[in-house]
């Protein structure tokens, strides 16, 4: 008899006797369970073995046996739901609990945190949304950028502690000329599907990568010798190794369907491989054949729970509740900011009066003072004076009292964001004071960065998330899918792009990145709004829990200290 069938039989028995201990006989029970006396004995023995009941057989003809209940129907229901939660089957678990969301939340909370199962160390994390795209060549949100780093490798990478370029898939490189670079590739590197990495994979990836503006000066990629890659450029670049640390340049298999095949289950060479990705759970497993140090945590299991704060990461424990996750005091400002991007090409801001109006009215202070703190929950926001923390480029702008005309302003922002809807409503309130209406569009990140409806949108509400703390990290955001170039006057954008090219061509020239940040803000192209405090809880038994620039932690470096 299956365990589910046995539970149903127990429920019938429990309901019939109202859960009360009683005196009965096998015939009565056979009628309740719709089975023969012989089968009744087997069913009762199994329930006794499970510890659900106690059965004391009568001695002598005509005497009644005693039935004692040790478990209730609700307890069995709860245990069944607990098993479903452990398997990640949250919807069936909710059904088993008769749609009691509080009980489900309690069960989930019990299973979050760090644990050991079958000899494997597991870290479970709550998160507020699913990960629908992990393709490095498509637009990525902050958390997806972090996950891509766990799954893939580039030719080079940035050392997070030293903020310096170091080898990744390439163990050495040299500049044969400012337009000819040679990279020497590690041998015997394997993809997650077991296939050996070869030069064809690197060439195929870089052929895709050079379609993006940042990499357009890559003219040709070839393999002159085994485990050797030559990159030929159309203009001088002394900083190509730094450029190749960009997420778009991580290496994928040559047979990848770059259009769609790797959005949910990408194949990389990194320390973790994806083994589950759906609307309820995202699971990474340590890749035993990783060419670097093998990850210390075996499984990273992320559960999608809408009740969870989106700004702090914490492996849960039995004492934490979703409504009040404790947070480490070691928080960092996110590297970047949330901002308004104005459409100065086809939007209202191509008119100087509207541009001045937006700069005067939609300031960080104006929005933050009206933002309902109760609605944004655990987010801790501070006004931004530039696009990076510590940069102060916001010009003094006397507040404009009246709008140039009573018009409708169209605002767009990425969907499934916990704060942007509330910021948009605050902007609606500010504009309404001047008789200006607001139309709001919630679009996918892909639609926004690919320019969908761009000619009809006046303002984008968005955020920049950078993968390190170097100034030149802003270039991947500035050039990203031409999102800014599309809505910025061409002569202004071209001037900044030329400044980047001059910097790449001169090994001693200072970085133009802070100047780029200043010009974007001072021209009104970008209006910085706020920085967010991010962090991870490093107070538990997990060691190495240090927040990175994206508010996550390096999965492969954390480990569990045994409890004494």
Short mmCIF file of N, CA and C in Angstrom, two decimals, residues 63-230:
data_model
loop_
_atom_site.label_atom_id
_atom_site.label_comp_id
_atom_site.label_asym_id
_atom_site.label_seq_id
_atom_site.Cartn_x
_atom_site.Cartn_y
_atom_site.Cartn_z
N UNK A 63 -15.20 -9.58 23.01
CA UNK A 63 -14.64 -8.40 23.65
C UNK A 63 -14.11 -7.42 22.60
N UNK A 64 -14.10 -6.14 22.98
CA UNK A 64 -13.67 -5.08 22.04
C UNK A 64 -12.20 -4.74 22.23
N UNK A 65 -11.55 -4.50 21.11
CA UNK A 65 -10.15 -4.05 21.15
C UNK A 65 -10.11 -2.54 21.37
N UNK A 66 -8.91 -2.02 21.76
CA UNK A 66 -8.80 -0.58 22.02
C UNK A 66 -7.96 0.08 20.94
N UNK A 67 -8.51 1.19 20.40
CA UNK A 67 -7.82 1.99 19.37
C UNK A 67 -7.41 3.33 20.00
N UNK A 68 -6.10 3.61 19.97
CA UNK A 68 -5.57 4.85 20.55
C UNK A 68 -4.89 5.66 19.44
N UNK A 69 -5.30 6.90 19.29
CA UNK A 69 -4.70 7.77 18.26
C UNK A 69 -3.51 8.53 18.84
N UNK A 70 -2.35 8.42 18.16
CA UNK A 70 -1.16 9.18 18.54
C UNK A 70 -0.96 10.41 17.67
N UNK A 71 -1.50 10.40 16.47
CA UNK A 71 -1.38 11.53 15.54
C UNK A 71 -2.78 11.99 15.15
N UNK A 72 -2.87 13.25 14.83
CA UNK A 72 -4.14 13.78 14.35
C UNK A 72 -4.11 13.87 12.83
N UNK A 73 -5.26 14.04 12.27
CA UNK A 73 -5.35 14.20 10.82
C UNK A 73 -4.55 15.43 10.38
N UNK A 74 -4.63 16.50 11.15
CA UNK A 74 -3.93 17.74 10.79
C UNK A 74 -2.41 17.55 10.88
N UNK A 75 -1.95 16.72 11.86
CA UNK A 75 -0.52 16.46 11.97
C UNK A 75 0.00 15.71 10.75
N UNK A 76 -0.77 14.72 10.31
CA UNK A 76 -0.37 14.00 9.10
C UNK A 76 -0.38 14.92 7.89
N UNK A 77 -1.38 15.76 7.84
CA UNK A 77 -1.48 16.73 6.75
C UNK A 77 -0.25 17.63 6.76
N UNK A 78 0.14 18.06 7.95
CA UNK A 78 1.29 18.95 8.09
C UNK A 78 2.58 18.23 7.67
N UNK A 79 2.73 16.97 8.07
CA UNK A 79 3.92 16.22 7.71
C UNK A 79 4.00 15.99 6.20
N UNK A 80 2.83 15.74 5.60
CA UNK A 80 2.79 15.55 4.15
C UNK A 80 3.19 16.85 3.44
N UNK A 81 2.65 17.97 3.94
CA UNK A 81 2.99 19.26 3.34
C UNK A 81 4.48 19.56 3.52
N UNK A 82 5.04 19.18 4.67
CA UNK A 82 6.46 19.41 4.92
C UNK A 82 7.32 18.66 3.92
N UNK A 83 6.91 17.43 3.61
CA UNK A 83 7.64 16.64 2.62
C UNK A 83 7.57 17.30 1.23
N UNK A 84 6.39 17.82 0.89
CA UNK A 84 6.24 18.49 -0.40
C UNK A 84 7.11 19.74 -0.47
N UNK A 85 7.18 20.49 0.63
CA UNK A 85 8.02 21.70 0.65
C UNK A 85 9.48 21.32 0.46
N UNK A 86 9.92 20.26 1.12
CA UNK A 86 11.30 19.80 0.98
C UNK A 86 11.62 19.44 -0.46
N UNK A 87 10.63 19.00 -1.19
CA UNK A 87 10.81 18.64 -2.61
C UNK A 87 10.63 19.85 -3.52
N UNK A 88 10.32 21.01 -2.92
CA UNK A 88 10.13 22.21 -3.72
C UNK A 88 8.78 22.33 -4.36
N UNK A 89 7.84 21.49 -3.97
CA UNK A 89 6.49 21.49 -4.55
C UNK A 89 5.58 22.37 -3.70
N UNK A 90 5.75 23.70 -3.88
CA UNK A 90 5.08 24.64 -2.98
C UNK A 90 3.58 24.72 -3.23
N UNK A 91 3.16 24.65 -4.47
CA UNK A 91 1.72 24.74 -4.74
C UNK A 91 0.97 23.53 -4.20
N UNK A 92 1.43 22.28 -4.45
CA UNK A 92 0.76 21.13 -3.82
C UNK A 92 0.80 21.20 -2.29
N UNK A 93 1.89 21.74 -1.74
CA UNK A 93 1.98 21.87 -0.29
C UNK A 93 0.91 22.82 0.22
N UNK A 94 0.69 23.91 -0.51
CA UNK A 94 -0.35 24.87 -0.11
C UNK A 94 -1.73 24.21 -0.18
N UNK A 95 -1.95 23.38 -1.19
CA UNK A 95 -3.22 22.64 -1.28
C UNK A 95 -3.38 21.69 -0.10
N UNK A 96 -2.29 21.01 0.26
CA UNK A 96 -2.36 20.06 1.37
C UNK A 96 -2.66 20.76 2.69
N UNK A 97 -2.28 22.03 2.78
CA UNK A 97 -2.55 22.82 3.99
C UNK A 97 -3.84 23.61 3.89
N UNK A 98 -4.68 23.23 2.91
CA UNK A 98 -5.98 23.87 2.70
C UNK A 98 -5.83 25.37 2.50
N UNK A 99 -4.79 25.73 1.69
CA UNK A 99 -4.52 27.12 1.29
C UNK A 99 -4.24 28.04 2.48
N UNK A 100 -3.67 27.47 3.53
CA UNK A 100 -3.26 28.28 4.68
C UNK A 100 -1.84 28.78 4.43
N UNK A 101 -1.73 30.03 3.96
CA UNK A 101 -0.43 30.58 3.58
C UNK A 101 0.49 30.76 4.79
N UNK A 102 -0.06 31.04 5.95
CA UNK A 102 0.76 31.20 7.15
C UNK A 102 1.48 29.91 7.51
N UNK A 103 0.74 28.77 7.42
CA UNK A 103 1.38 27.49 7.72
C UNK A 103 2.46 27.16 6.69
N UNK A 104 2.18 27.51 5.42
CA UNK A 104 3.18 27.26 4.38
C UNK A 104 4.43 28.08 4.65
N UNK A 105 4.26 29.35 5.00
CA UNK A 105 5.41 30.22 5.29
C UNK A 105 6.23 29.65 6.44
N UNK A 106 5.55 29.12 7.46
CA UNK A 106 6.25 28.53 8.59
C UNK A 106 7.08 27.32 8.15
N UNK A 107 6.49 26.47 7.32
CA UNK A 107 7.21 25.30 6.83
C UNK A 107 8.43 25.69 6.01
N UNK A 108 8.24 26.69 5.14
CA UNK A 108 9.35 27.14 4.30
C UNK A 108 10.47 27.68 5.18
N UNK A 109 10.10 28.50 6.16
CA UNK A 109 11.09 29.11 7.03
C UNK A 109 11.92 28.06 7.75
N UNK A 110 11.27 26.97 8.17
CA UNK A 110 11.98 25.90 8.86
C UNK A 110 13.07 25.29 8.00
N UNK A 111 12.88 25.32 6.68
CA UNK A 111 13.81 24.65 5.80
C UNK A 111 14.82 25.58 5.15
N UNK A 112 14.68 26.90 5.39
CA UNK A 112 15.68 27.83 4.89
C UNK A 112 16.89 27.80 5.82
N UNK A 113 17.99 28.31 5.33
CA UNK A 113 19.20 28.36 6.13
C UNK A 113 20.23 27.39 5.60
N UNK A 114 21.13 26.99 6.43
CA UNK A 114 22.19 26.07 6.01
C UNK A 114 21.99 24.73 6.69
N UNK A 115 22.28 23.69 5.97
CA UNK A 115 22.04 22.36 6.51
C UNK A 115 22.97 21.38 5.81
N UNK A 116 22.97 20.16 6.28
CA UNK A 116 23.73 19.09 5.65
C UNK A 116 22.77 17.95 5.35
N UNK A 117 22.77 17.49 4.12
CA UNK A 117 21.88 16.39 3.73
C UNK A 117 22.67 15.42 2.86
N UNK A 118 22.69 14.17 3.27
CA UNK A 118 23.40 13.11 2.54
C UNK A 118 24.86 13.50 2.30
N UNK A 119 25.46 14.13 3.32
CA UNK A 119 26.86 14.51 3.24
C UNK A 119 27.15 15.78 2.48
N UNK A 120 26.11 16.43 1.94
CA UNK A 120 26.31 17.66 1.17
C UNK A 120 25.93 18.88 2.00
N UNK A 121 26.73 19.93 1.89
CA UNK A 121 26.44 21.18 2.57
C UNK A 121 25.57 22.05 1.66
N UNK A 122 24.46 22.50 2.21
CA UNK A 122 23.45 23.22 1.43
C UNK A 122 23.18 24.58 2.07
N UNK A 123 23.15 25.61 1.26
CA UNK A 123 22.73 26.94 1.71
C UNK A 123 21.43 27.28 0.99
N UNK A 124 20.40 27.59 1.77
CA UNK A 124 19.11 27.97 1.19
C UNK A 124 18.88 29.45 1.45
N UNK A 125 18.48 30.16 0.39
CA UNK A 125 18.27 31.60 0.48
C UNK A 125 16.87 31.95 0.00
N UNK A 126 16.19 32.87 0.66
CA UNK A 126 14.92 33.38 0.13
C UNK A 126 15.17 34.52 -0.85
N UNK A 127 14.36 34.60 -1.90
CA UNK A 127 14.45 35.73 -2.84
C UNK A 127 13.05 36.05 -3.33
N UNK A 128 12.88 37.24 -3.89
CA UNK A 128 11.52 37.73 -4.13
C UNK A 128 11.00 37.49 -5.54
N UNK A 129 11.85 36.99 -6.47
CA UNK A 129 11.38 36.77 -7.83
C UNK A 129 12.21 35.67 -8.49
N UNK A 130 11.71 35.17 -9.60
CA UNK A 130 12.41 34.11 -10.35
C UNK A 130 13.47 34.72 -11.26
N UNK A 131 14.34 33.86 -11.76
CA UNK A 131 15.41 34.27 -12.67
C UNK A 131 15.09 33.72 -14.07
N UNK A 132 14.49 34.54 -14.89
CA UNK A 132 13.99 34.06 -16.19
C UNK A 132 15.01 34.18 -17.31
N UNK A 133 16.12 34.86 -17.06
CA UNK A 133 17.13 35.00 -18.11
C UNK A 133 18.52 35.04 -17.51
N UNK A 134 19.36 34.09 -17.91
CA UNK A 134 20.75 34.05 -17.46
C UNK A 134 21.71 34.03 -18.64
N UNK A 135 21.26 34.55 -19.77
CA UNK A 135 22.11 34.61 -20.96
C UNK A 135 23.01 35.83 -20.86
N UNK A 136 24.33 35.66 -20.87
CA UNK A 136 25.25 36.80 -20.71
C UNK A 136 25.14 37.83 -21.83
N UNK A 137 24.62 37.43 -22.98
CA UNK A 137 24.55 38.36 -24.11
C UNK A 137 23.22 39.09 -24.18
N UNK A 138 22.37 38.88 -23.17
CA UNK A 138 21.11 39.59 -23.10
C UNK A 138 21.12 40.50 -21.87
N UNK A 139 20.22 41.48 -21.82
CA UNK A 139 20.21 42.39 -20.67
C UNK A 139 19.97 41.64 -19.37
N UNK A 140 20.79 41.95 -18.36
CA UNK A 140 20.73 41.26 -17.08
C UNK A 140 20.48 42.24 -15.95
N UNK A 141 19.62 41.84 -15.01
CA UNK A 141 19.42 42.61 -13.80
C UNK A 141 20.53 42.30 -12.80
N UNK A 142 20.52 43.03 -11.70
CA UNK A 142 21.62 42.93 -10.72
C UNK A 142 21.88 41.49 -10.28
N UNK A 143 20.86 40.79 -9.81
CA UNK A 143 21.07 39.46 -9.27
C UNK A 143 21.50 38.47 -10.34
N UNK A 144 20.93 38.61 -11.55
CA UNK A 144 21.34 37.74 -12.65
C UNK A 144 22.82 37.94 -12.99
N UNK A 145 23.30 39.18 -12.88
CA UNK A 145 24.71 39.42 -13.13
C UNK A 145 25.58 38.64 -12.15
N UNK A 146 25.17 38.63 -10.90
CA UNK A 146 25.92 37.87 -9.90
C UNK A 146 25.90 36.38 -10.23
N UNK A 147 24.73 35.86 -10.57
CA UNK A 147 24.61 34.42 -10.85
C UNK A 147 25.43 34.03 -12.07
N UNK A 148 25.45 34.88 -13.08
CA UNK A 148 26.25 34.59 -14.28
C UNK A 148 27.72 34.45 -13.90
N UNK A 149 28.18 35.25 -12.94
CA UNK A 149 29.57 35.15 -12.47
C UNK A 149 29.85 33.80 -11.81
N UNK A 150 28.84 33.19 -11.23
CA UNK A 150 29.02 31.88 -10.59
C UNK A 150 29.01 30.74 -11.60
N UNK A 151 28.43 31.00 -12.78
CA UNK A 151 28.22 29.94 -13.77
C UNK A 151 29.27 29.97 -14.87
N UNK A 152 29.79 31.16 -15.19
CA UNK A 152 30.68 31.33 -16.35
C UNK A 152 32.05 31.84 -15.94
N UNK A 153 32.97 31.76 -16.90
CA UNK A 153 34.29 32.39 -16.79
C UNK A 153 34.58 33.18 -18.05
N UNK A 154 35.32 34.25 -17.90
CA UNK A 154 35.83 34.99 -19.05
C UNK A 154 37.30 34.66 -19.25
N UNK A 155 37.90 35.29 -20.24
CA UNK A 155 39.35 35.11 -20.41
C UNK A 155 40.07 35.73 -19.22
N UNK A 156 39.54 36.86 -18.74
CA UNK A 156 40.12 37.53 -17.57
C UNK A 156 39.00 37.86 -16.59
N UNK A 157 39.37 38.29 -15.40
CA UNK A 157 38.39 38.68 -14.40
C UNK A 157 39.01 39.74 -13.49
N UNK A 158 38.14 40.39 -12.70
CA UNK A 158 38.61 41.36 -11.72
C UNK A 158 38.69 40.69 -10.35
N UNK A 159 39.84 40.76 -9.72
CA UNK A 159 39.98 40.29 -8.36
C UNK A 159 39.22 41.23 -7.45
N UNK A 160 38.20 40.73 -6.75
CA UNK A 160 37.31 41.60 -5.98
C UNK A 160 38.02 42.27 -4.82
N UNK A 161 39.03 41.65 -4.26
CA UNK A 161 39.73 42.25 -3.13
C UNK A 161 40.73 43.30 -3.59
N UNK A 162 41.50 43.00 -4.63
CA UNK A 162 42.55 43.91 -5.09
C UNK A 162 42.06 44.88 -6.17
N UNK A 163 40.89 44.59 -6.76
CA UNK A 163 40.35 45.38 -7.87
C UNK A 163 41.33 45.44 -9.04
N UNK A 164 42.02 44.33 -9.27
CA UNK A 164 42.99 44.25 -10.36
C UNK A 164 42.59 43.14 -11.32
N UNK A 165 43.04 43.26 -12.57
CA UNK A 165 42.78 42.24 -13.57
C UNK A 165 43.67 41.03 -13.31
N UNK A 166 43.07 39.83 -13.39
CA UNK A 166 43.84 38.61 -13.25
C UNK A 166 43.34 37.58 -14.25
N UNK A 167 44.10 36.52 -14.42
CA UNK A 167 43.72 35.50 -15.37
C UNK A 167 42.51 34.71 -14.91
N UNK A 168 41.76 34.23 -15.88
CA UNK A 168 40.62 33.36 -15.60
C UNK A 168 40.77 32.15 -16.52
N UNK A 169 40.10 32.11 -17.65
CA UNK A 169 40.36 31.03 -18.61
C UNK A 169 41.73 31.22 -19.27
N UNK A 170 42.17 32.45 -19.38
CA UNK A 170 43.53 32.72 -19.87
C UNK A 170 44.47 32.81 -18.67
N UNK A 171 45.58 32.10 -18.71
CA UNK A 171 46.53 32.15 -17.59
C UNK A 171 47.62 33.18 -17.83
N UNK A 172 47.72 33.66 -19.07
CA UNK A 172 48.74 34.65 -19.40
C UNK A 172 48.30 35.36 -20.69
N UNK A 173 48.78 36.58 -20.89
CA UNK A 173 48.50 37.32 -22.13
C UNK A 173 49.61 38.33 -22.38
N UNK A 174 49.66 38.78 -23.61
CA UNK A 174 50.66 39.79 -23.97
C UNK A 174 50.15 40.61 -25.15
N UNK A 175 50.63 41.83 -25.19
CA UNK A 175 50.29 42.72 -26.29
C UNK A 175 51.40 42.67 -27.32
N UNK A 176 51.13 42.03 -28.46
CA UNK A 176 52.12 41.98 -29.54
C UNK A 176 52.21 43.33 -30.23
N UNK A 177 51.11 44.06 -30.18
CA UNK A 177 51.04 45.46 -30.61
C UNK A 177 49.76 46.02 -30.00
N UNK A 178 49.57 47.35 -30.02
CA UNK A 178 48.33 47.91 -29.46
C UNK A 178 47.06 47.41 -30.14
N UNK A 179 47.24 46.76 -31.31
CA UNK A 179 46.07 46.23 -32.03
C UNK A 179 46.10 44.71 -32.17
N UNK A 180 47.03 44.08 -31.45
CA UNK A 180 47.15 42.62 -31.56
C UNK A 180 47.51 42.06 -30.18
N UNK A 181 46.56 41.35 -29.59
CA UNK A 181 46.75 40.76 -28.28
C UNK A 181 46.71 39.23 -28.39
N UNK A 182 47.55 38.59 -27.58
CA UNK A 182 47.58 37.12 -27.56
C UNK A 182 47.27 36.63 -26.14
N UNK A 183 46.33 35.68 -26.06
CA UNK A 183 45.92 35.10 -24.77
C UNK A 183 46.21 33.61 -24.78
N UNK A 184 46.81 33.12 -23.70
CA UNK A 184 47.18 31.72 -23.57
C UNK A 184 46.15 31.05 -22.65
N UNK A 185 45.48 30.03 -23.16
CA UNK A 185 44.30 29.43 -22.51
C UNK A 185 44.70 28.22 -21.67
N UNK A 186 44.05 28.10 -20.51
CA UNK A 186 44.29 26.95 -19.64
C UNK A 186 43.87 25.66 -20.36
N UNK A 187 44.64 24.61 -20.25
CA UNK A 187 44.24 23.33 -20.87
C UNK A 187 43.25 22.58 -19.99
N UNK A 188 42.55 21.64 -20.58
CA UNK A 188 41.68 20.68 -19.86
C UNK A 188 40.59 21.35 -19.05
N UNK A 189 40.07 22.48 -19.53
CA UNK A 189 38.92 23.12 -18.89
C UNK A 189 37.65 22.48 -19.46
N UNK A 190 36.70 22.16 -18.60
CA UNK A 190 35.47 21.51 -19.05
C UNK A 190 34.25 22.39 -18.83
N UNK A 191 33.31 22.29 -19.76
CA UNK A 191 31.99 22.89 -19.57
C UNK A 191 31.17 21.98 -18.65
N UNK A 192 30.06 22.51 -18.19
CA UNK A 192 29.21 21.75 -17.26
C UNK A 192 28.63 20.48 -17.88
N UNK A 193 28.55 20.43 -19.20
CA UNK A 193 28.03 19.23 -19.85
C UNK A 193 29.13 18.20 -20.13
N UNK A 194 30.34 18.47 -19.64
CA UNK A 194 31.44 17.53 -19.79
C UNK A 194 32.34 17.78 -20.97
N UNK A 195 31.91 18.64 -21.89
CA UNK A 195 32.69 18.92 -23.10
C UNK A 195 33.92 19.77 -22.75
N UNK A 196 35.05 19.45 -23.38
CA UNK A 196 36.27 20.23 -23.16
C UNK A 196 36.18 21.57 -23.88
N UNK A 197 36.61 22.62 -23.20
CA UNK A 197 36.71 23.94 -23.82
C UNK A 197 37.81 23.92 -24.87
N UNK A 198 37.53 24.46 -26.04
CA UNK A 198 38.60 24.65 -27.03
C UNK A 198 38.50 26.05 -27.63
N UNK A 199 39.43 26.38 -28.48
CA UNK A 199 39.51 27.73 -29.02
C UNK A 199 38.28 28.09 -29.85
N UNK A 200 37.62 27.10 -30.43
CA UNK A 200 36.44 27.38 -31.23
C UNK A 200 35.33 28.00 -30.38
N UNK A 201 35.24 27.59 -29.12
CA UNK A 201 34.24 28.16 -28.22
C UNK A 201 34.52 29.64 -27.95
N UNK A 202 35.78 29.97 -27.75
CA UNK A 202 36.16 31.36 -27.49
C UNK A 202 35.93 32.21 -28.72
N UNK A 203 36.30 31.71 -29.88
CA UNK A 203 36.11 32.46 -31.13
C UNK A 203 34.63 32.71 -31.38
N UNK A 204 33.80 31.66 -31.21
CA UNK A 204 32.35 31.81 -31.45
C UNK A 204 31.74 32.83 -30.49
N UNK A 205 32.17 32.78 -29.23
CA UNK A 205 31.63 33.73 -28.25
C UNK A 205 32.01 35.16 -28.61
N UNK A 206 33.28 35.39 -28.92
CA UNK A 206 33.73 36.75 -29.21
C UNK A 206 33.15 37.28 -30.52
N UNK A 207 32.80 36.39 -31.44
CA UNK A 207 32.11 36.83 -32.66
C UNK A 207 30.74 37.41 -32.30
N UNK A 208 30.10 36.84 -31.29
CA UNK A 208 28.81 37.37 -30.82
C UNK A 208 29.03 38.65 -30.02
N UNK A 209 30.05 38.64 -29.18
CA UNK A 209 30.31 39.77 -28.29
C UNK A 209 30.62 41.04 -29.07
N UNK A 210 31.34 40.94 -30.18
CA UNK A 210 31.77 42.14 -30.89
C UNK A 210 30.61 42.87 -31.59
N UNK A 211 29.42 42.30 -31.53
CA UNK A 211 28.24 43.01 -32.04
C UNK A 211 27.83 44.15 -31.10
N UNK A 212 28.32 44.11 -29.86
CA UNK A 212 27.96 45.13 -28.88
C UNK A 212 28.95 46.30 -28.96
N UNK A 213 28.46 47.49 -28.69
CA UNK A 213 29.24 48.70 -28.91
C UNK A 213 30.60 48.68 -28.23
N UNK A 214 30.66 48.19 -27.01
CA UNK A 214 31.93 48.18 -26.26
C UNK A 214 33.01 47.37 -26.96
N UNK A 215 32.62 46.41 -27.79
CA UNK A 215 33.57 45.47 -28.38
C UNK A 215 33.66 45.60 -29.90
N UNK A 216 33.13 46.68 -30.44
CA UNK A 216 33.07 46.78 -31.90
C UNK A 216 34.45 46.91 -32.55
N UNK A 217 35.46 47.26 -31.78
CA UNK A 217 36.80 47.39 -32.36
C UNK A 217 37.50 46.04 -32.47
N UNK A 218 36.86 44.96 -32.02
CA UNK A 218 37.41 43.62 -32.27
C UNK A 218 37.19 43.29 -33.75
N UNK A 219 38.26 43.18 -34.48
CA UNK A 219 38.16 42.96 -35.93
C UNK A 219 38.18 41.47 -36.28
N UNK A 220 39.06 40.72 -35.61
CA UNK A 220 39.18 39.31 -35.96
C UNK A 220 39.73 38.54 -34.75
N UNK A 221 39.27 37.29 -34.60
CA UNK A 221 39.75 36.41 -33.54
C UNK A 221 40.18 35.10 -34.18
N UNK A 222 41.38 34.63 -33.84
CA UNK A 222 41.87 33.40 -34.46
C UNK A 222 42.68 32.59 -33.46
N UNK A 223 42.94 31.35 -33.83
CA UNK A 223 43.70 30.42 -32.99
C UNK A 223 44.96 30.00 -33.75
N UNK A 224 46.09 30.70 -33.55
CA UNK A 224 47.31 30.37 -34.31
C UNK A 224 47.97 29.08 -33.84
N UNK A 225 47.81 28.75 -32.57
CA UNK A 225 48.41 27.54 -31.99
C UNK A 225 47.41 26.94 -31.00
N UNK A 226 47.68 25.74 -30.56
CA UNK A 226 46.81 25.11 -29.56
C UNK A 226 46.77 25.96 -28.29
N UNK A 227 45.57 26.10 -27.73
CA UNK A 227 45.38 26.85 -26.48
C UNK A 227 45.91 28.28 -26.57
N UNK A 228 45.78 28.86 -27.74
CA UNK A 228 46.25 30.23 -27.95
C UNK A 228 45.21 31.00 -28.76
N UNK A 229 44.87 32.19 -28.30
CA UNK A 229 43.89 33.03 -28.98
C UNK A 229 44.53 34.37 -29.32
N UNK A 230 44.43 34.75 -30.59
CA UNK A 230 44.87 36.07 -31.03
C UNK A 230 43.65 36.94 -31.31
#
